[in-house]
PDB file of N, CA and C in Angstrom:
ATOM      1  N   MET J   1     104.084  88.975 110.065  1.00 76.00           N
ATOM      2  CA  MET J   1     103.920  88.916 109.073  1.00 76.00           C
ATOM      3  C   MET J   1     105.106  88.548 108.566  1.00 76.00           C
ATOM      4  N   GLN J   2     105.885  88.146 107.106  1.00 89.00           N
ATOM      5  CA  GLN J   2     105.938  87.162 106.457  1.00 89.00           C
ATOM      6  C   GLN J   2     106.625  88.920 105.243  1.00 89.00           C
ATOM      7  N   LEU J   3     108.000  88.921 105.092  1.00 92.00           N
ATOM      8  CA  LEU J   3     107.904  90.225 103.995  1.00 92.00           C
ATOM      9  C   LEU J   3     109.137  88.775 102.741  1.00 92.00           C
ATOM     10  N   ILE J   4     107.654  89.532 101.844  1.00 95.00           N
ATOM     11  CA  ILE J   4     108.192  89.056 100.498  1.00 95.00           C
ATOM     12  C   ILE J   4     108.699  89.800  99.403  1.00 95.00           C
ATOM     13  N   TYR J   5     109.112  89.641  98.664  1.00 96.00           N
ATOM     14  CA  TYR J   5     110.359  90.942  97.823  1.00 96.00           C
ATOM     15  C   TYR J   5     109.932  90.113  96.526  1.00 96.00           C
ATOM     16  N   THR J   6     109.909  90.583  95.577  1.00 97.00           N
ATOM     17  CA  THR J   6     109.774  90.624  94.085  1.00 97.00           C
ATOM     18  C   THR J   6     111.240  91.010  93.037  1.00 97.00           C
ATOM     19  N   ALA J   7     111.415  90.424  92.282  1.00 98.00           N
ATOM     20  CA  ALA J   7     112.309  90.923  91.583  1.00 98.00           C
ATOM     21  C   ALA J   7     112.659  92.003  91.209  1.00 98.00           C
ATOM     22  N   HIS J   8     111.942  92.819  91.006  1.00 96.00           N
ATOM     23  CA  HIS J   8     111.510  94.024  89.923  1.00 96.00           C
ATOM     24  C   HIS J   8     112.279  94.681  91.923  1.00 96.00           C
ATOM     25  N   PHE J   9     111.561  94.630  93.141  1.00 97.00           N
ATOM     26  CA  PHE J   9     111.484  95.788  93.648  1.00 97.00           C
ATOM     27  C   PHE J   9     113.332  94.963  94.723  1.00 97.00           C
ATOM     28  N   LYS J  10     113.826  94.236  94.042  1.00 98.00           N
ATOM     29  CA  LYS J  10     115.207  94.037  95.275  1.00 98.00           C
ATOM     30  C   LYS J  10     116.073  94.000  94.125  1.00 98.00           C
ATOM     31  N   LYS J  11     115.760  94.172  92.585  1.00 97.00           N
ATOM     32  CA  LYS J  11     116.679  95.313  91.385  1.00 97.00           C
ATOM     33  C   LYS J  11     116.674  96.647  92.134  1.00 97.00           C
ATOM     34  N   ASP J  12     115.428  96.938  92.708  1.00 96.00           N
ATOM     35  CA  ASP J  12     115.316  98.553  92.488  1.00 96.00           C
ATOM     36  C   ASP J  12     116.166  98.744  93.412  1.00 96.00           C
ATOM     37  N   TYR J  13     115.933  98.066  95.173  1.00 97.00           N
ATOM     38  CA  TYR J  13     117.099  97.944  96.141  1.00 97.00           C
ATOM     39  C   TYR J  13     118.219  98.140  95.880  1.00 97.00           C
ATOM     40  N   LYS J  14     118.679  97.132  94.960  1.00 98.00           N
ATOM     41  CA  LYS J  14     120.086  97.400  94.643  1.00 98.00           C
ATOM     42  C   LYS J  14     121.078  98.630  94.322  1.00 98.00           C
ATOM     43  N   LYS J  15     119.919  99.552  93.684  1.00 96.00           N
ATOM     44  CA  LYS J  15     119.905 100.336  92.494  1.00 96.00           C
ATOM     45  C   LYS J  15     120.189 102.249  94.280  1.00 96.00           C
ATOM     46  N   LEU J  16     119.704 101.230  94.618  1.00 96.00           N
ATOM     47  CA  LEU J  16     119.965 102.320  96.079  1.00 96.00           C
ATOM     48  C   LEU J  16     120.771 102.393  97.253  1.00 96.00           C
ATOM     49  N   SER J  17     120.967 104.021  97.545  1.00 96.00           N
ATOM     50  CA  SER J  17     122.125 104.496  98.126  1.00 96.00           C
ATOM     51  C   SER J  17     122.233 103.148  99.578  1.00 96.00           C
ATOM     52  N   ASP J  18     123.912 103.006  99.719  1.00 97.00           N
ATOM     53  CA  ASP J  18     123.416 102.646 101.353  1.00 97.00           C
ATOM     54  C   ASP J  18     122.549 103.112 102.664  1.00 97.00           C
ATOM     55  N   THR J  19     122.656 104.467 102.082  1.00 96.00           N
ATOM     56  CA  THR J  19     121.672 105.483 103.173  1.00 96.00           C
ATOM     57  C   THR J  19     120.507 104.775 103.194  1.00 96.00           C
ATOM     58  N   MET J  20     120.007 104.954 101.895  1.00 96.00           N
ATOM     59  CA  MET J  20     118.648 104.864 101.591  1.00 96.00           C
ATOM     60  C   MET J  20     118.347 103.517 101.803  1.00 96.00           C
ATOM     61  N   GLN J  21     119.092 101.929 101.988  1.00 97.00           N
ATOM     62  CA  GLN J  21     118.913 101.018 101.998  1.00 97.00           C
ATOM     63  C   GLN J  21     118.745 100.879 103.503  1.00 97.00           C
ATOM     64  N   LYS J  22     119.765 101.937 104.020  1.00 98.00           N
ATOM     65  CA  LYS J  22     119.519 101.648 105.837  1.00 98.00           C
ATOM     66  C   LYS J  22     117.818 102.429 105.898  1.00 98.00           C
ATOM     67  N   LYS J  23     118.138 103.341 105.841  1.00 97.00           N
ATOM     68  CA  LYS J  23     116.191 103.346 105.853  1.00 97.00           C
ATOM     69  C   LYS J  23     115.251 102.884 105.169  1.00 97.00           C
ATOM     70  N   THR J  24     115.430 102.525 104.035  1.00 96.00           N
ATOM     71  CA  THR J  24     114.133 101.304 103.757  1.00 96.00           C
ATOM     72  C   THR J  24     114.418 100.510 104.601  1.00 96.00           C
ATOM     73  N   ASP J  25     114.943  99.617 105.418  1.00 95.00           N
ATOM     74  CA  ASP J  25     115.084  98.799 105.939  1.00 95.00           C
ATOM     75  C   ASP J  25     114.395  99.074 107.132  1.00 95.00           C
ATOM     76  N   GLU J  26     114.811  99.888 108.035  1.00 96.00           N
ATOM     77  CA  GLU J  26     113.962 100.446 109.100  1.00 96.00           C
ATOM     78  C   GLU J  26     112.733 100.760 108.804  1.00 96.00           C
ATOM     79  N   LYS J  27     112.221 100.947 107.961  1.00 95.00           N
ATOM     80  CA  LYS J  27     111.094 100.916 107.474  1.00 95.00           C
ATOM     81  C   LYS J  27     110.475 100.081 108.059  1.00 95.00           C
ATOM     82  N   MET J  28     111.182  99.186 107.079  1.00 92.00           N
ATOM     83  CA  MET J  28     110.443  97.353 106.698  1.00 92.00           C
ATOM     84  C   MET J  28     109.719  97.333 108.274  1.00 92.00           C
ATOM     85  N   LYS J  29     111.087  97.482 108.992  1.00 93.00           N
ATOM     86  CA  LYS J  29     110.707  96.791 110.620  1.00 93.00           C
ATOM     87  C   LYS J  29     109.547  97.589 111.225  1.00 93.00           C
ATOM     88  N   LEU J  30     109.205  99.094 110.870  1.00 94.00           N
ATOM     89  CA  LEU J  30     108.804 100.020 111.574  1.00 94.00           C
ATOM     90  C   LEU J  30     106.639  99.154 110.589  1.00 94.00           C
ATOM     91  N   LEU J  31     106.921  98.511 109.928  1.00 93.00           N
ATOM     92  CA  LEU J  31     105.633  98.088 108.788  1.00 93.00           C
ATOM     93  C   LEU J  31     105.679  96.795 109.719  1.00 93.00           C
ATOM     94  N   ILE J  32     105.705  96.342 110.385  1.00 91.00           N
ATOM     95  CA  ILE J  32     105.825  94.760 110.512  1.00 91.00           C
ATOM     96  C   ILE J  32     105.608  95.323 111.643  1.00 91.00           C
ATOM     97  N   GLU J  33     105.896  96.052 113.148  1.00 93.00           N
ATOM     98  CA  GLU J  33     105.321  96.501 114.105  1.00 93.00           C
ATOM     99  C   GLU J  33     103.900  97.373 114.128  1.00 93.00           C
ATOM    100  N   ASN J  34     104.009  98.034 113.155  1.00 94.00           N
ATOM    101  CA  ASN J  34     102.554  99.200 112.861  1.00 94.00           C
ATOM    102  C   ASN J  34     102.907  99.407 111.663  1.00 94.00           C
ATOM    103  N   LEU J  35     101.731  99.128 111.251  1.00 93.00           N
ATOM    104  CA  LEU J  35     101.499  99.308 109.903  1.00 93.00           C
ATOM    105  C   LEU J  35     100.467 100.605 109.350  1.00 93.00           C
ATOM    106  N   SER J  36     100.008 101.165 110.229  1.00 94.00           N
ATOM    107  CA  SER J  36      99.749 102.514 110.376  1.00 94.00           C
ATOM    108  C   SER J  36     100.302 103.787 111.343  1.00 94.00           C
ATOM    109  N   HIS J  37     101.670 103.545 111.539  1.00 96.00           N
ATOM    110  CA  HIS J  37     102.694 104.796 111.912  1.00 96.00           C
ATOM    111  C   HIS J  37     102.837 105.505 110.442  1.00 96.00           C
ATOM    112  N   PRO J  38     102.811 106.329 111.455  1.00 96.00           N
ATOM    113  CA  PRO J  38     102.223 108.216 111.198  1.00 96.00           C
ATOM    114  C   PRO J  38     103.287 108.471 109.727  1.00 96.00           C
ATOM    115  N   SER J  39     104.765 107.629 110.370  1.00 95.00           N
ATOM    116  CA  SER J  39     105.603 108.422 109.195  1.00 95.00           C
ATOM    117  C   SER J  39     105.537 107.445 108.095  1.00 95.00           C
ATOM    118  N   LEU J  40     105.437 106.162 108.115  1.00 97.00           N
ATOM    119  CA  LEU J  40     104.689 105.245 107.409  1.00 97.00           C
ATOM    120  C   LEU J  40     103.764 106.137 105.913  1.00 97.00           C
ATOM    121  N   ARG J  41     102.513 106.596 106.367  1.00 96.00           N
ATOM    122  CA  ARG J  41     101.500 106.912 105.413  1.00 96.00           C
ATOM    123  C   ARG J  41     101.682 106.493 104.259  1.00 96.00           C
ATOM    124  N   VAL J  42     101.851 105.179 104.821  1.00 96.00           N
ATOM    125  CA  VAL J  42     100.759 104.338 104.040  1.00 96.00           C
ATOM    126  C   VAL J  42      98.840 104.389 103.127  1.00 96.00           C
ATOM    127  N   LYS J  43      98.739 104.518 101.958  1.00 94.00           N
ATOM    128  CA  LYS J  43      97.779 105.230 100.824  1.00 94.00           C
ATOM    129  C   LYS J  43      97.582 104.310 100.248  1.00 94.00           C
ATOM    130  N   LYS J  44      96.181 103.630 100.232  1.00 94.00           N
ATOM    131  CA  LYS J  44      96.120 102.978  98.976  1.00 94.00           C
ATOM    132  C   LYS J  44      95.940 103.601  97.662  1.00 94.00           C
ATOM    133  N   VAL J  45      97.223 102.865  96.827  1.00 90.00           N
ATOM    134  CA  VAL J  45      96.913 103.386  95.291  1.00 90.00           C
ATOM    135  C   VAL J  45      95.913 103.330  94.281  1.00 90.00           C
ATOM    136  N   LYS J  46      95.723 104.807  93.461  1.00 86.00           N
ATOM    137  CA  LYS J  46      94.087 104.930  92.859  1.00 86.00           C
ATOM    138  C   LYS J  46      93.966 103.977  91.431  1.00 86.00           C
ATOM    139  N   LYS J  47      95.073 104.080  91.106  1.00 82.00           N
ATOM    140  CA  LYS J  47      95.533 103.329  89.952  1.00 82.00           C
ATOM    141  C   LYS J  47      95.141 102.236  89.961  1.00 82.00           C
ATOM    142  N   TYR J  48      95.398 101.343  91.041  1.00 81.00           N
ATOM    143  CA  TYR J  48      95.704 100.060  90.857  1.00 81.00           C
ATOM    144  C   TYR J  48      94.721  99.349  92.297  1.00 81.00           C
ATOM    145  N   GLN J  49      94.050  98.184  91.826  1.00 84.00           N
ATOM    146  CA  GLN J  49      93.585  97.917  93.105  1.00 84.00           C
ATOM    147  C   GLN J  49      94.621  96.711  94.057  1.00 84.00           C
ATOM    148  N   ASN J  50      94.103  97.120  95.123  1.00 91.00           N
ATOM    149  CA  ASN J  50      95.283  95.858  96.032  1.00 91.00           C
ATOM    150  C   ASN J  50      96.422  96.336  96.502  1.00 91.00           C
ATOM    151  N   ILE J  51      96.961  97.823  95.609  1.00 95.00           N
ATOM    152  CA  ILE J  51      97.897  98.252  95.899  1.00 95.00           C
ATOM    153  C   ILE J  51      98.251  99.138  97.107  1.00 95.00           C
ATOM    154  N   LEU J  52      99.007  99.409  97.701  1.00 96.00           N
ATOM    155  CA  LEU J  52      99.552 100.268  98.525  1.00 96.00           C
ATOM    156  C   LEU J  52     100.953 100.963  98.658  1.00 96.00           C
ATOM    157  N   GLU J  53     100.466 102.178  98.817  1.00 95.00           N
ATOM    158  CA  GLU J  53     101.826 102.610  98.894  1.00 95.00           C
ATOM    159  C   GLU J  53     102.683 103.547 100.232  1.00 95.00           C
ATOM    160  N   GLY J  54     104.043 103.489 100.548  1.00 96.00           N
ATOM    161  CA  GLY J  54     104.462 103.452 102.122  1.00 96.00           C
ATOM    162  C   GLY J  54     105.703 104.720 101.336  1.00 96.00           C
ATOM    163  N   SER J  55     106.181 105.249 102.675  1.00 95.00           N
ATOM    164  CA  SER J  55     106.880 106.450 102.126  1.00 95.00           C
ATOM    165  C   SER J  55     108.050 105.779 103.508  1.00 95.00           C
ATOM    166  N   ILE J  56     109.109 106.313 102.126  1.00 96.00           N
ATOM    167  CA  ILE J  56     110.786 106.044 102.777  1.00 96.00           C
ATOM    168  C   ILE J  56     110.832 107.747 103.794  1.00 96.00           C
ATOM    169  N   ASN J  57     110.373 108.780 102.418  1.00 94.00           N
ATOM    170  CA  ASN J  57     111.451 109.715 102.894  1.00 94.00           C
ATOM    171  C   ASN J  57     110.192 110.551 101.908  1.00 94.00           C
ATOM    172  N   LYS J  58     110.597 111.904 101.822  1.00 91.00           N
ATOM    173  CA  LYS J  58     109.744 112.694 101.263  1.00 91.00           C
ATOM    174  C   LYS J  58     109.871 112.909 100.198  1.00 91.00           C
ATOM    175  N   ASN J  59     110.878 111.839  99.551  1.00 92.00           N
ATOM    176  CA  ASN J  59     110.896 111.528  97.660  1.00 92.00           C
ATOM    177  C   ASN J  59     110.416 109.912  97.248  1.00 92.00           C
ATOM    178  N   TYR J  60     110.758 109.584  98.170  1.00 95.00           N
ATOM    179  CA  TYR J  60     111.116 107.954  98.343  1.00 95.00           C
ATOM    180  C   TYR J  60     109.495 106.977  98.455  1.00 95.00           C
ATOM    181  N   ARG J  61     109.087 105.561  98.162  1.00 95.00           N
ATOM    182  CA  ARG J  61     108.282 105.616  97.825  1.00 95.00           C
ATOM    183  C   ARG J  61     108.297 104.217  97.883  1.00 95.00           C
ATOM    184  N   PHE J  62     107.741 102.904  98.344  1.00 96.00           N
ATOM    185  CA  PHE J  62     107.458 102.215  98.342  1.00 96.00           C
ATOM    186  C   PHE J  62     105.741 101.518  98.189  1.00 96.00           C
ATOM    187  N   LEU J  63     105.738 100.974  96.906  1.00 96.00           N
ATOM    188  CA  LEU J  63     104.556  99.699  96.469  1.00 96.00           C
ATOM    189  C   LEU J  63     104.967  98.018  97.165  1.00 96.00           C
ATOM    190  N   PHE J  64     103.113  98.120  97.767  1.00 96.00           N
ATOM    191  CA  PHE J  64     103.119  96.488  98.279  1.00 96.00           C
ATOM    192  C   PHE J  64     101.389  96.153  98.334  1.00 96.00           C
ATOM    193  N   GLN J  65     101.231  94.951  98.544  1.00 96.00           N
ATOM    194  CA  GLN J  65     100.532  94.204  98.869  1.00 96.00           C
ATOM    195  C   GLN J  65     100.177  93.550 100.028  1.00 96.00           C
ATOM    196  N   ILE J  66      99.152  93.045 100.830  1.00 95.00           N
ATOM    197  CA  ILE J  66      98.469  92.057 101.455  1.00 95.00           C
ATOM    198  C   ILE J  66      98.645  91.585 101.101  1.00 95.00           C
ATOM    199  N   THR J  67      99.372  90.057 101.186  1.00 95.00           N
ATOM    200  CA  THR J  67      98.532  89.112 100.661  1.00 95.00           C
ATOM    201  C   THR J  67      98.370  87.474 102.208  1.00 95.00           C
ATOM    202  N   SER J  68      97.959  86.664 102.000  1.00 94.00           N
ATOM    203  CA  SER J  68      97.881  85.746 103.201  1.00 94.00           C
ATOM    204  C   SER J  68      98.950  85.602 103.415  1.00 94.00           C
ATOM    205  N   LYS J  69     100.080  85.402 102.336  1.00 93.00           N
ATOM    206  CA  LYS J  69     101.257  84.760 103.108  1.00 93.00           C
ATOM    207  C   LYS J  69     102.135  86.166 104.171  1.00 93.00           C
ATOM    208  N   GLY J  70     101.327  87.538 103.945  1.00 94.00           N
ATOM    209  CA  GLY J  70     102.562  88.940 104.614  1.00 94.00           C
ATOM    210  C   GLY J  70     102.586  89.362 103.616  1.00 94.00           C
ATOM    211  N   TYR J  71     103.735  90.588 103.652  1.00 95.00           N
ATOM    212  CA  TYR J  71     103.609  91.497 102.912  1.00 95.00           C
ATOM    213  C   TYR J  71     104.488  91.983 101.659  1.00 95.00           C
ATOM    214  N   LEU J  72     103.965  91.653  99.781  1.00 97.00           N
ATOM    215  CA  LEU J  72     104.448  91.518  99.401  1.00 97.00           C
ATOM    216  C   LEU J  72     104.903  93.046  98.375  1.00 97.00           C
ATOM    217  N   PHE J  73     106.817  92.329  98.736  1.00 97.00           N
ATOM    218  CA  PHE J  73     106.476  94.361  97.900  1.00 97.00           C
ATOM    219  C   PHE J  73     107.083  94.568  96.848  1.00 97.00           C
ATOM    220  N   LEU J  74     106.611  95.404  96.128  1.00 96.00           N
ATOM    221  CA  LEU J  74     106.471  95.252  94.389  1.00 96.00           C
ATOM    222  C   LEU J  74     107.469  96.203  94.199  1.00 96.00           C
ATOM    223  N   ARG J  75     107.641  97.222  93.828  1.00 95.00           N
ATOM    224  CA  ARG J  75     109.134  98.486  93.694  1.00 95.00           C
ATOM    225  C   ARG J  75     108.663  99.202  94.362  1.00 95.00           C
ATOM    226  N   ILE J  76     110.560 100.024  94.076  1.00 96.00           N
ATOM    227  CA  ILE J  76     110.731 100.869  95.769  1.00 96.00           C
ATOM    228  C   ILE J  76     111.483 102.199  94.506  1.00 96.00           C
ATOM    229  N   GLY J  77     111.254 103.483  95.111  1.00 93.00           N
ATOM    230  CA  GLY J  77     112.010 104.476  94.004  1.00 93.00           C
ATOM    231  C   GLY J  77     111.038 105.715  94.555  1.00 93.00           C
ATOM    232  N   THR J  78     111.366 106.835  93.398  1.00 91.00           N
ATOM    233  CA  THR J  78     110.649 107.771  93.664  1.00 91.00           C
ATOM    234  C   THR J  78     109.438 107.371  93.315  1.00 91.00           C
ATOM    235  N   HIS J  79     108.872 109.137  93.522  1.00 78.00           N
ATOM    236  CA  HIS J  79     107.270 109.207  92.986  1.00 78.00           C
ATOM    237  C   HIS J  79     107.454 108.584  91.383  1.00 78.00           C
ATOM    238  N   ASP J  80     107.599 108.264  90.977  1.00 76.00           N
ATOM    239  CA  ASP J  80     107.632 107.890  88.958  1.00 76.00           C
ATOM    240  C   ASP J  80     107.956 106.539  89.662  1.00 76.00           C
ATOM    241  N   ILE J  81     107.676 105.660  90.962  1.00 70.00           N
ATOM    242  CA  ILE J  81     107.836 103.945  90.806  1.00 70.00           C
ATOM    243  C   ILE J  81     106.204 103.759  90.031  1.00 70.00           C
ATOM    244  N   LEU J  82     105.066 104.993  89.867  1.00 61.00           N
ATOM    245  CA  LEU J  82     103.951 104.355  90.021  1.00 61.00           C
ATOM    246  C   LEU J  82     103.289 104.788  88.269  1.00 61.00           C
ATOM    247  N   GLU J  83     104.573 104.845  88.311  1.00 64.00           N
ATOM    248  CA  GLU J  83     104.143 104.620  86.045  1.00 64.00           C
ATOM    249  C   GLU J  83     104.910 103.553  86.316  1.00 64.00           C
ATOM    250  N   LYS J  84     105.494 103.035  86.373  1.00 57.00           N
ATOM    251  CA  LYS J  84     106.577 101.751  85.908  1.00 57.00           C
ATOM    252  C   LYS J  84     105.799 100.395  85.668  1.00 57.00           C
TER     253      LYS J  84
END
């Protein structure tokens, strides 16, 4: 699966600390290997059709869609990313 990043995701990612960026990179690799891995805690976002939420850690989440081309990453940040 190909990883595709929106401009919003890239902007959010750049704002993360180096440690959080590294953790995010690890989670992206894990997502490719096993979408159902328990540490990712992937679930559908109730407010939005076809958008999924995954977990980086207790405080940080990422929003993505599964498309015919791969995983499209929309946003990354704390829980309030669902409001953006």
